mmCIF file of C-alpha atoms in Angstrom:
data_model
loop_
_atom_site.group_PDB
_atom_site.id
_atom_site.type_symbol
_atom_site.label_atom_id
_atom_site.label_comp_id
_atom_site.label_asym_id
_atom_site.label_seq_id
_atom_site.Cartn_x
_atom_site.Cartn_y
_atom_site.Cartn_z
ATOM 1 C CA MET A 1 45.352 -101.191 -69.690
ATOM 2 C CA THR A 2 41.918 -99.670 -69.104
ATOM 3 C CA LEU A 3 40.185 -99.193 -65.787
ATOM 4 C CA ALA A 4 37.804 -102.012 -66.687
ATOM 5 C CA ASP A 5 40.830 -104.321 -67.082
ATOM 6 C CA ARG A 6 41.807 -103.456 -63.499
ATOM 7 C CA ALA A 7 38.308 -103.973 -62.141
ATOM 8 C CA GLY A 8 39.424 -104.787 -58.609
ATOM 9 C CA ILE A 9 37.883 -107.322 -56.274
ATOM 10 C CA ASP A 10 34.708 -109.178 -57.164
ATOM 11 C CA PHE A 11 31.901 -110.160 -54.809
ATOM 12 C CA HIS A 12 28.205 -110.908 -54.792
ATOM 13 C CA ARG A 13 25.711 -109.434 -52.366
ATOM 14 C CA SER A 14 21.980 -109.808 -51.816
ATOM 15 C CA PRO A 15 19.565 -107.058 -52.931
ATOM 16 C CA ALA A 16 18.489 -107.074 -49.273
ATOM 17 C CA SER A 17 21.811 -105.347 -48.488
ATOM 18 C CA ASP A 18 20.581 -102.111 -50.092
ATOM 19 C CA ALA A 19 19.984 -99.404 -47.496
ATOM 20 C CA THR A 20 16.557 -98.260 -48.642
ATOM 21 C CA GLU A 21 16.105 -95.414 -46.146
ATOM 22 C CA PRO A 22 18.135 -93.291 -43.733
ATOM 23 C CA PRO A 23 19.125 -95.112 -40.545
ATOM 24 C CA GLU A 24 17.112 -92.585 -38.550
ATOM 25 C CA ALA A 25 13.974 -93.954 -40.219
ATOM 26 C CA ARG A 26 14.953 -97.391 -38.882
ATOM 27 C CA GLY A 27 15.345 -96.037 -35.363
ATOM 28 C CA VAL A 28 19.150 -95.950 -35.631
ATOM 29 C CA ALA A 29 21.169 -92.810 -34.910
ATOM 30 C CA ARG A 30 23.501 -91.504 -37.593
ATOM 31 C CA ASP A 31 26.501 -92.724 -35.633
ATOM 32 C CA GLY A 32 24.747 -95.969 -34.722
ATOM 33 C CA VAL A 33 25.346 -97.667 -38.083
ATOM 34 C CA LYS A 34 27.709 -100.635 -38.257
ATOM 35 C CA LEU A 35 31.448 -100.053 -38.551
ATOM 36 C CA LEU A 36 33.738 -102.774 -39.891
ATOM 37 C CA VAL A 37 37.346 -102.168 -38.835
ATOM 38 C CA VAL A 38 40.175 -103.805 -40.778
ATOM 39 C CA ARG A 39 43.654 -103.716 -39.198
ATOM 40 C CA PRO A 40 46.772 -105.801 -39.737
ATOM 41 C CA ASP A 41 45.791 -107.983 -36.764
ATOM 42 C CA GLY A 42 42.320 -108.767 -38.092
ATOM 43 C CA VAL A 43 38.742 -107.568 -38.383
ATOM 44 C CA SER A 44 36.474 -106.024 -35.750
ATOM 45 C CA HIS A 45 32.738 -105.325 -35.859
ATOM 46 C CA ALA A 46 31.604 -102.188 -34.050
ATOM 47 C CA ARG A 47 29.296 -99.195 -34.274
ATOM 48 C CA PHE A 48 30.365 -95.932 -35.850
ATOM 49 C CA ALA A 49 30.022 -94.213 -32.476
ATOM 50 C CA ASP A 50 32.965 -96.397 -31.364
ATOM 51 C CA LEU A 51 35.283 -94.844 -33.972
ATOM 52 C CA GLY A 52 37.469 -93.157 -31.340
ATOM 53 C CA GLU A 53 38.458 -96.534 -29.907
ATOM 54 C CA TYR A 54 40.371 -97.278 -33.112
ATOM 55 C CA LEU A 55 42.106 -93.906 -33.414
ATOM 56 C CA SER A 56 44.870 -92.352 -31.316
ATOM 57 C CA PRO A 57 45.720 -88.861 -30.066
ATOM 58 C CA GLY A 58 47.711 -87.173 -32.808
ATOM 59 C CA ASP A 59 45.777 -88.817 -35.647
ATOM 60 C CA LEU A 60 44.191 -86.509 -38.212
ATOM 61 C CA LEU A 61 40.820 -86.990 -39.894
ATOM 62 C CA VAL A 62 40.551 -85.202 -43.250
ATOM 63 C CA VAL A 63 36.921 -84.494 -44.139
ATOM 64 C CA ASN A 64 35.094 -83.106 -47.168
ATOM 65 C CA ASN A 65 33.145 -79.942 -46.330
ATOM 66 C CA SER A 66 31.216 -79.866 -49.611
ATOM 67 C CA ALA A 67 27.450 -79.660 -49.079
ATOM 68 C CA THR A 68 24.934 -81.531 -51.206
ATOM 69 C CA LEU A 69 22.807 -79.772 -53.809
ATOM 70 C CA PRO A 70 19.178 -80.684 -54.556
ATOM 71 C CA ALA A 71 20.527 -81.573 -57.993
ATOM 72 C CA ALA A 72 17.617 -83.546 -59.497
ATOM 73 C CA LEU A 73 14.872 -81.913 -61.558
ATOM 74 C CA GLU A 74 11.984 -83.048 -63.683
ATOM 75 C CA GLY A 75 12.598 -82.010 -67.266
ATOM 76 C CA ARG A 76 10.518 -82.333 -70.390
ATOM 77 C CA ARG A 77 11.913 -83.617 -73.659
ATOM 78 C CA ASP A 78 9.563 -83.069 -76.578
ATOM 79 C CA GLY A 79 6.785 -82.873 -73.993
ATOM 80 C CA ARG A 80 7.721 -86.156 -72.307
ATOM 81 C CA PRO A 81 8.965 -86.181 -68.695
ATOM 82 C CA ILE A 82 12.569 -87.114 -67.986
ATOM 83 C CA ALA A 83 14.905 -86.740 -65.012
ATOM 84 C CA VAL A 84 17.740 -84.206 -65.214
ATOM 85 C CA HIS A 85 20.645 -84.600 -62.800
ATOM 86 C CA PHE A 86 22.996 -81.628 -62.522
ATOM 87 C CA SER A 87 26.518 -82.891 -61.847
ATOM 88 C CA THR A 88 29.419 -80.463 -62.147
ATOM 89 C CA HIS A 89 29.671 -76.727 -62.801
ATOM 90 C CA PHE A 90 32.009 -75.142 -65.357
ATOM 91 C CA SER A 91 32.677 -71.421 -65.700
ATOM 92 C CA ARG A 92 32.405 -69.742 -69.068
ATOM 93 C CA ALA A 93 32.821 -66.294 -70.595
ATOM 94 C CA ARG A 94 29.846 -64.063 -71.427
ATOM 95 C CA GLY A 95 28.069 -65.071 -68.226
ATOM 96 C CA GLU A 96 26.824 -68.394 -69.599
ATOM 97 C CA GLN A 97 26.635 -71.331 -67.218
ATOM 98 C CA LEU A 98 27.906 -74.716 -68.321
ATOM 99 C CA TRP A 99 27.065 -77.798 -66.289
ATOM 100 C CA VAL A 100 27.703 -81.469 -66.792
ATOM 101 C CA VAL A 101 24.330 -83.226 -66.641
ATOM 102 C CA GLU A 102 22.980 -86.750 -66.789
ATOM 103 C CA LEU A 103 19.615 -87.353 -68.466
ATOM 104 C CA ARG A 104 17.609 -90.334 -67.251
ATOM 105 C CA PRO A 105 14.127 -91.756 -67.779
ATOM 106 C CA ALA A 106 11.452 -90.360 -65.493
ATOM 107 C CA ALA A 107 10.299 -91.967 -62.259
ATOM 108 C CA TYR A 108 13.745 -92.998 -61.003
ATOM 109 C CA ALA A 109 14.243 -95.561 -63.753
ATOM 110 C CA THR A 110 17.612 -97.249 -64.031
ATOM 111 C CA GLY A 111 20.167 -96.093 -66.586
ATOM 112 C CA HIS A 112 20.719 -93.021 -68.709
ATOM 113 C CA LEU A 113 18.996 -91.953 -71.925
ATOM 114 C CA PRO A 114 21.031 -93.413 -74.800
ATOM 115 C CA ASP A 115 19.739 -91.204 -77.636
ATOM 116 C CA VAL A 116 20.640 -87.669 -76.504
ATOM 117 C CA GLU A 117 21.690 -85.336 -79.325
ATOM 118 C CA VAL A 118 23.764 -82.163 -79.398
ATOM 119 C CA GLY A 119 21.545 -79.107 -79.725
ATOM 120 C CA GLU A 120 18.580 -80.584 -77.867
ATOM 121 C CA ARG A 121 16.690 -78.209 -75.605
ATOM 122 C CA ILE A 122 15.284 -79.679 -72.389
ATOM 123 C CA GLN A 123 12.578 -77.704 -70.603
ATOM 124 C CA LEU A 124 12.908 -77.273 -66.841
ATOM 125 C CA PRO A 125 10.503 -75.990 -64.160
ATOM 126 C CA GLY A 126 9.823 -72.277 -63.885
ATOM 127 C CA GLY A 127 10.464 -71.530 -67.548
ATOM 128 C CA ALA A 128 14.143 -72.542 -67.437
ATOM 129 C CA ALA A 129 15.901 -74.851 -69.893
ATOM 130 C CA ILE A 130 19.185 -76.516 -70.749
ATOM 131 C CA VAL A 131 20.696 -76.921 -74.218
ATOM 132 C CA ILE A 132 22.972 -79.903 -74.863
ATOM 133 C CA GLU A 133 26.341 -78.723 -76.205
ATOM 134 C CA SER A 134 28.569 -81.820 -76.291
ATOM 135 C CA SER A 135 29.172 -85.217 -74.775
ATOM 136 C CA TYR A 136 31.416 -85.329 -71.714
ATOM 137 C CA PRO A 137 34.244 -85.823 -70.914
ATOM 138 C CA GLU A 138 35.052 -86.540 -74.581
ATOM 139 C CA GLN A 139 33.221 -84.801 -77.385
ATOM 140 C CA GLY A 140 31.490 -86.675 -80.174
ATOM 141 C CA ILE A 141 30.490 -89.744 -78.139
ATOM 142 C CA ASP A 142 27.087 -91.082 -79.157
ATOM 143 C CA GLY A 143 24.981 -92.725 -76.472
ATOM 144 C CA GLY A 144 27.169 -91.381 -73.681
ATOM 145 C CA ARG A 145 26.117 -91.025 -70.064
ATOM 146 C CA LEU A 146 27.151 -87.422 -69.348
ATOM 147 C CA TRP A 147 26.661 -84.230 -71.358
ATOM 148 C CA MET A 148 27.832 -80.655 -71.211
ATOM 149 C CA ALA A 149 24.795 -78.391 -71.171
ATOM 150 C CA ARG A 150 24.208 -74.648 -71.153
ATOM 151 C CA ALA A 151 21.728 -73.545 -68.487
ATOM 152 C CA ILE A 152 19.196 -70.893 -69.521
ATOM 153 C CA LEU A 153 17.621 -69.389 -66.418
ATOM 154 C CA GLU A 154 17.445 -66.259 -64.282
ATOM 155 C CA GLY A 155 20.174 -66.075 -61.655
ATOM 156 C CA GLY A 156 22.560 -68.895 -60.838
ATOM 157 C CA VAL A 157 21.947 -72.622 -61.067
ATOM 158 C CA VAL A 158 22.574 -73.202 -57.355
ATOM 159 C CA PRO A 159 19.767 -70.880 -56.144
ATOM 160 C CA TYR A 160 17.564 -72.248 -58.922
ATOM 161 C CA LEU A 161 18.122 -75.800 -57.687
ATOM 162 C CA ALA A 162 17.403 -74.672 -54.130
ATOM 163 C CA ARG A 163 13.969 -73.563 -55.328
ATOM 164 C CA TYR A 164 13.030 -76.349 -57.738
ATOM 165 C CA GLY A 165 15.359 -79.275 -57.140
ATOM 166 C CA ARG A 166 15.355 -82.338 -54.939
ATOM 167 C CA PRO A 167 18.177 -84.668 -53.869
ATOM 168 C CA ILE A 168 19.247 -87.236 -56.420
ATOM 169 C CA ARG A 169 18.007 -90.678 -55.482
ATOM 170 C CA TYR A 170 18.029 -94.020 -57.216
ATOM 171 C CA SER A 171 15.528 -96.851 -57.399
ATOM 172 C CA TYR A 172 16.831 -98.655 -54.301
ATOM 173 C CA VAL A 173 15.465 -95.749 -52.201
ATOM 174 C CA PRO A 174 11.695 -95.978 -52.773
ATOM 175 C CA ARG A 175 10.647 -92.553 -51.492
ATOM 176 C CA ASP A 176 11.893 -88.965 -51.341
ATOM 177 C CA TRP A 177 13.695 -87.692 -48.242
ATOM 178 C CA PRO A 178 14.370 -84.036 -47.349
ATOM 179 C CA LEU A 179 17.733 -82.573 -48.310
ATOM 180 C CA ALA A 180 18.832 -82.547 -44.647
ATOM 181 C CA TYR A 181 19.130 -86.339 -44.782
ATOM 182 C CA TYR A 182 21.693 -85.927 -47.576
ATOM 183 C CA GLN A 183 23.936 -83.487 -45.712
ATOM 184 C CA THR A 184 26.891 -84.332 -43.510
ATOM 185 C CA VAL A 185 27.776 -82.540 -40.295
ATOM 186 C CA PHE A 186 30.787 -81.057 -42.129
ATOM 187 C CA GLY A 187 28.921 -79.656 -45.159
ATOM 188 C CA ARG A 188 29.586 -75.931 -45.571
ATOM 189 C CA HIS A 189 30.038 -75.202 -49.279
ATOM 190 C CA PRO A 190 27.171 -76.279 -51.603
ATOM 191 C CA GLY A 191 28.398 -77.938 -54.759
ATOM 192 C CA SER A 192 28.137 -81.733 -54.650
ATOM 193 C CA ALA A 193 25.617 -83.446 -56.880
ATOM 194 C CA GLU A 194 25.497 -86.285 -54.386
ATOM 195 C CA MET A 195 26.415 -86.494 -50.732
ATOM 196 C CA PRO A 196 30.050 -87.176 -49.780
ATOM 197 C CA SER A 197 28.497 -90.048 -47.886
ATOM 198 C CA ALA A 198 31.486 -91.473 -46.011
ATOM 199 C CA ALA A 199 31.033 -88.637 -43.502
ATOM 200 C CA ARG A 200 27.290 -89.112 -43.042
ATOM 201 C CA PRO A 201 27.580 -91.220 -39.861
ATOM 202 C CA PHE A 202 29.434 -88.477 -37.989
ATOM 203 C CA SER A 203 27.313 -86.705 -35.395
ATOM 204 C CA ALA A 204 28.138 -83.461 -33.626
ATOM 205 C CA GLU A 205 28.513 -85.419 -30.400
ATOM 206 C CA LEU A 206 30.992 -87.839 -31.969
ATOM 207 C CA VAL A 207 33.031 -85.005 -33.465
ATOM 208 C CA SER A 208 33.224 -83.312 -30.054
ATOM 209 C CA ALA A 209 34.335 -86.547 -28.404
ATOM 210 C CA LEU A 210 37.031 -87.174 -30.984
ATOM 211 C CA VAL A 211 38.456 -83.668 -30.663
ATOM 212 C CA ALA A 212 38.378 -83.901 -26.875
ATOM 213 C CA ASP A 213 40.417 -87.119 -27.145
ATOM 214 C CA GLY A 214 43.148 -85.361 -29.144
ATOM 215 C CA ILE A 215 42.110 -86.434 -32.644
ATOM 216 C CA ALA A 216 42.354 -83.531 -35.068
ATOM 217 C CA ILE A 217 39.990 -82.769 -37.964
ATOM 218 C CA ALA A 218 40.869 -80.774 -41.078
ATOM 219 C CA PRO A 219 38.739 -79.961 -44.156
ATOM 220 C CA ILE A 220 39.192 -80.196 -47.890
ATOM 221 C CA THR A 221 36.521 -79.325 -50.456
ATOM 222 C CA LEU A 222 35.764 -81.618 -53.374
ATOM 223 C CA HIS A 223 32.440 -81.247 -55.158
ATOM 224 C CA THR A 224 31.299 -84.695 -56.219
ATOM 225 C CA GLY A 225 29.525 -85.381 -59.488
ATOM 226 C CA VAL A 226 26.786 -87.930 -60.088
ATOM 227 C CA SER A 227 27.763 -91.376 -58.855
ATOM 228 C CA SER A 228 25.882 -93.587 -61.319
ATOM 229 C CA ALA A 229 29.044 -94.533 -63.204
ATOM 230 C CA GLU A 230 28.928 -97.762 -65.153
ATOM 231 C CA ALA A 231 31.169 -100.682 -64.184
ATOM 232 C CA GLY A 232 34.757 -99.925 -65.126
ATOM 233 C CA GLU A 233 34.087 -96.245 -65.815
ATOM 234 C CA PRO A 234 36.789 -93.978 -64.338
ATOM 235 C CA PRO A 235 35.867 -91.030 -62.126
ATOM 236 C CA CYS A 236 35.395 -87.769 -64.002
ATOM 237 C CA PRO A 237 37.438 -84.645 -63.222
ATOM 238 C CA GLU A 238 36.108 -82.847 -60.152
ATOM 239 C CA PRO A 239 36.787 -79.399 -58.658
ATOM 240 C CA PHE A 240 38.650 -79.419 -55.352
ATOM 241 C CA ARG A 241 40.517 -77.261 -52.851
ATOM 242 C CA VAL A 242 43.052 -78.214 -50.196
ATOM 243 C CA PRO A 243 43.473 -75.219 -47.849
ATOM 244 C CA ALA A 244 46.949 -74.202 -46.721
ATOM 245 C CA ALA A 245 46.028 -74.906 -43.089
ATOM 246 C CA THR A 246 44.959 -78.447 -43.961
ATOM 247 C CA ALA A 247 48.181 -79.048 -45.903
ATOM 248 C CA ARG A 248 50.182 -77.903 -42.860
ATOM 249 C CA MET A 249 48.196 -80.179 -40.540
ATOM 250 C CA VAL A 250 48.714 -83.188 -42.799
ATOM 251 C CA ASN A 251 52.447 -82.573 -43.048
ATOM 252 C CA PHE A 252 52.758 -81.996 -39.285
ATOM 253 C CA THR A 253 50.799 -85.158 -38.492
ATOM 254 C CA ARG A 254 53.047 -87.279 -40.688
ATOM 255 C CA ALA A 255 56.197 -85.660 -39.348
ATOM 256 C CA THR A 256 55.201 -86.358 -35.738
ATOM 257 C CA GLY A 257 54.130 -89.972 -36.193
ATOM 258 C CA GLY A 258 50.359 -89.558 -36.405
ATOM 259 C CA ARG A 259 48.137 -91.148 -39.011
ATOM 260 C CA VAL A 260 46.270 -89.292 -41.755
ATOM 261 C CA ILE A 261 42.818 -90.862 -42.071
ATOM 262 C CA ALA A 262 40.787 -89.728 -45.071
ATOM 263 C CA VAL A 263 37.028 -89.667 -44.631
ATOM 264 C CA GLY A 264 35.888 -90.914 -48.006
ATOM 265 C CA THR A 265 37.310 -91.407 -51.454
ATOM 266 C CA THR A 266 36.760 -87.690 -52.146
ATOM 267 C CA ALA A 267 39.107 -86.607 -49.345
ATOM 268 C CA THR A 268 41.624 -89.201 -50.497
ATOM 269 C CA ARG A 269 41.509 -88.008 -54.093
ATOM 270 C CA ALA A 270 41.914 -84.364 -53.105
ATOM 271 C CA LEU A 271 44.884 -84.946 -50.800
ATOM 272 C CA GLU A 272 46.696 -87.267 -53.169
ATOM 273 C CA SER A 273 46.264 -84.694 -55.952
ATOM 274 C CA THR A 274 48.442 -82.193 -54.073
ATOM 275 C CA VAL A 275 51.363 -84.296 -52.832
ATOM 276 C CA ASP A 276 54.815 -83.786 -54.357
ATOM 277 C CA SER A 277 57.579 -86.315 -55.026
ATOM 278 C CA ASP A 278 58.876 -85.861 -51.469
ATOM 279 C CA GLY A 279 55.519 -86.744 -49.912
ATOM 280 C CA ILE A 280 54.688 -83.162 -48.916
ATOM 281 C CA VAL A 281 51.109 -81.933 -49.302
ATOM 282 C CA HIS A 282 50.619 -78.423 -50.680
ATOM 283 C CA HIS A 283 47.770 -75.939 -50.793
ATOM 284 C CA ALA A 284 46.046 -76.323 -54.149
ATOM 285 C CA ALA A 285 42.761 -75.536 -55.888
ATOM 286 C CA GLY A 286 41.546 -76.565 -59.310
ATOM 287 C CA TRP A 287 40.447 -79.787 -60.977
ATOM 288 C CA THR A 288 41.649 -83.303 -60.301
ATOM 289 C CA ASP A 289 41.531 -86.160 -62.777
ATOM 290 C CA LEU A 290 43.611 -88.430 -60.536
ATOM 291 C CA VAL A 291 42.741 -92.122 -60.720
ATOM 292 C CA LEU A 292 44.228 -94.142 -57.867
ATOM 293 C CA GLY A 293 44.611 -97.889 -57.869
ATOM 294 C CA PRO A 294 46.979 -100.783 -57.153
ATOM 295 C CA ASP A 295 49.497 -99.377 -59.650
ATOM 296 C CA GLN A 296 49.276 -95.867 -58.164
ATOM 297 C CA ARG A 297 49.232 -96.210 -54.394
ATOM 298 C CA CYS A 298 48.471 -93.448 -51.918
ATOM 299 C CA ARG A 299 51.465 -91.517 -50.595
ATOM 300 C CA VAL A 300 50.024 -89.536 -47.680
ATOM 301 C CA VAL A 301 46.753 -91.248 -46.694
ATOM 302 C CA ASP A 302 47.376 -93.881 -44.011
ATOM 303 C CA GLY A 303 43.794 -95.049 -43.546
ATOM 304 C CA LEU A 304 40.297 -94.569 -44.898
ATOM 305 C CA ILE A 305 36.735 -94.317 -43.646
ATOM 306 C CA THR A 306 34.356 -95.391 -46.401
ATOM 307 C CA GLY A 307 30.944 -96.695 -47.251
ATOM 308 C CA TRP A 308 30.389 -99.804 -49.358
ATOM 309 C CA HIS A 309 30.733 -99.760 -53.145
ATOM 310 C CA ASP A 310 29.411 -102.119 -55.792
ATOM 311 C CA ALA A 311 31.588 -104.583 -57.662
ATOM 312 C CA GLY A 312 33.225 -102.984 -60.687
ATOM 313 C CA ALA A 313 33.188 -99.461 -59.238
ATOM 314 C CA SER A 314 36.385 -97.447 -59.628
ATOM 315 C CA HIS A 315 36.148 -96.619 -55.912
ATOM 316 C CA LEU A 316 37.272 -100.158 -55.129
ATOM 317 C CA LEU A 317 40.574 -99.525 -56.870
ATOM 318 C CA LEU A 318 41.052 -96.419 -54.728
ATOM 319 C CA LEU A 319 40.428 -98.517 -51.610
ATOM 320 C CA GLU A 320 43.130 -100.895 -52.811
ATOM 321 C CA ALA A 321 45.447 -97.905 -53.288
ATOM 322 C CA VAL A 322 45.069 -97.153 -49.562
ATOM 323 C CA ALA A 323 44.806 -100.569 -47.963
ATOM 324 C CA GLY A 324 45.914 -103.154 -50.529
ATOM 325 C CA ARG A 325 43.895 -105.763 -52.364
ATOM 326 C CA ASP A 326 43.764 -108.491 -49.707
ATOM 327 C CA PRO A 327 42.502 -106.303 -46.823
ATOM 328 C CA VAL A 328 39.833 -104.789 -49.089
ATOM 329 C CA ALA A 329 38.740 -108.220 -50.295
ATOM 330 C CA MET A 330 38.572 -109.429 -46.692
ATOM 331 C CA ALA A 331 36.482 -106.405 -45.699
ATOM 332 C CA TYR A 332 33.952 -107.076 -48.438
ATOM 333 C CA ARG A 333 33.710 -110.781 -47.583
ATOM 334 C CA GLU A 334 33.007 -109.856 -43.976
ATOM 335 C CA ALA A 335 30.486 -107.177 -44.928
ATOM 336 C CA VAL A 336 28.518 -109.569 -47.123
ATOM 337 C CA GLU A 337 28.613 -112.355 -44.545
ATOM 338 C CA HIS A 338 27.523 -110.118 -41.658
ATOM 339 C CA GLY A 339 24.707 -108.250 -43.401
ATOM 340 C CA TYR A 340 26.209 -104.780 -43.765
ATOM 341 C CA LEU A 341 24.130 -102.269 -45.716
ATOM 342 C CA TRP A 342 25.260 -100.546 -48.922
ATOM 343 C CA HIS A 343 24.904 -97.066 -50.426
ATOM 344 C CA GLU A 344 24.589 -93.588 -48.951
ATOM 345 C CA PHE A 345 22.333 -94.582 -46.050
ATOM 346 C CA GLY A 346 24.280 -97.739 -45.272
ATOM 347 C CA ASP A 347 27.056 -98.909 -42.986
ATOM 348 C CA SER A 348 30.754 -98.002 -42.880
ATOM 349 C CA ALA A 349 34.261 -99.386 -42.846
ATOM 350 C CA LEU A 350 37.520 -98.166 -41.346
ATOM 351 C CA LEU A 351 40.574 -99.463 -43.215
ATOM 352 C CA LEU A 352 43.830 -99.206 -41.263
ATOM 353 C CA PRO A 353 46.517 -101.146 -43.163
#
């Protein structure tokens, strides 16, 4: 059975539910966005700043401390402008730099370029270039969305992007915003093509209040790739690290009756990639290709803070792996009915099955 066969819940929402700008531009604080809370006893509507009211001393929030790269560049293909989105970095011998990239039409058009060929050279700003080496994740796929490319430039790709890049944005956001709007309060290690957006509503003040109330916070690192996956497309492998201290905190929390609440699908994926058959989380670093869903439920994550995902996205199956199909379906019905906003600048949900 393919991922598309397990497409998860279905729903329909209005285009007006797109969050077209950061909440700050609407006069709303980061932690002032809506928060839908789903618990066994029903649904509550709150603000994200109220998060502490739904948590208890001894609970543990696991957050992603990956910082967002300005991963979008204007490239030129045979002299014509295109958009180049850097996604995921791979190491290679001889000092070459391999990155997974997505090539798209210029001017924030929808969809990827369907006619990319191995061996193509794409010109980038400042005299740099990339050369397409193979389709990704499988080689020999014509018309694919992602490609492995060799970067030809002075120095590393990350400092190059810092000089020439801009944050990836899609057509539902009509104007550019500075990179700071795409960072979370936890971001420490640059590497994500797109913001680990479930943590965006956290403010420094909210974090301080949570810690003062006895709610612990522990980091993982998972560098996210581009999020423009097609309906039914599984998540690609991503680099991650679960520190030993975080593994100890997770295991202690579970042993003492607290809840482990993952902030985002990235934190969930990282934690669940390190748990053994006895339910113990271990320090680990590497790549995860874990795909969670109704037939592979979470073993250590007790709850989830998340943004809102489109129908057909593999993220919905991960939500079901945490909370179950019916609570997730109920959350999405409520979100549509009550005008919640989607995407990285949108509203949030707290799922506590």
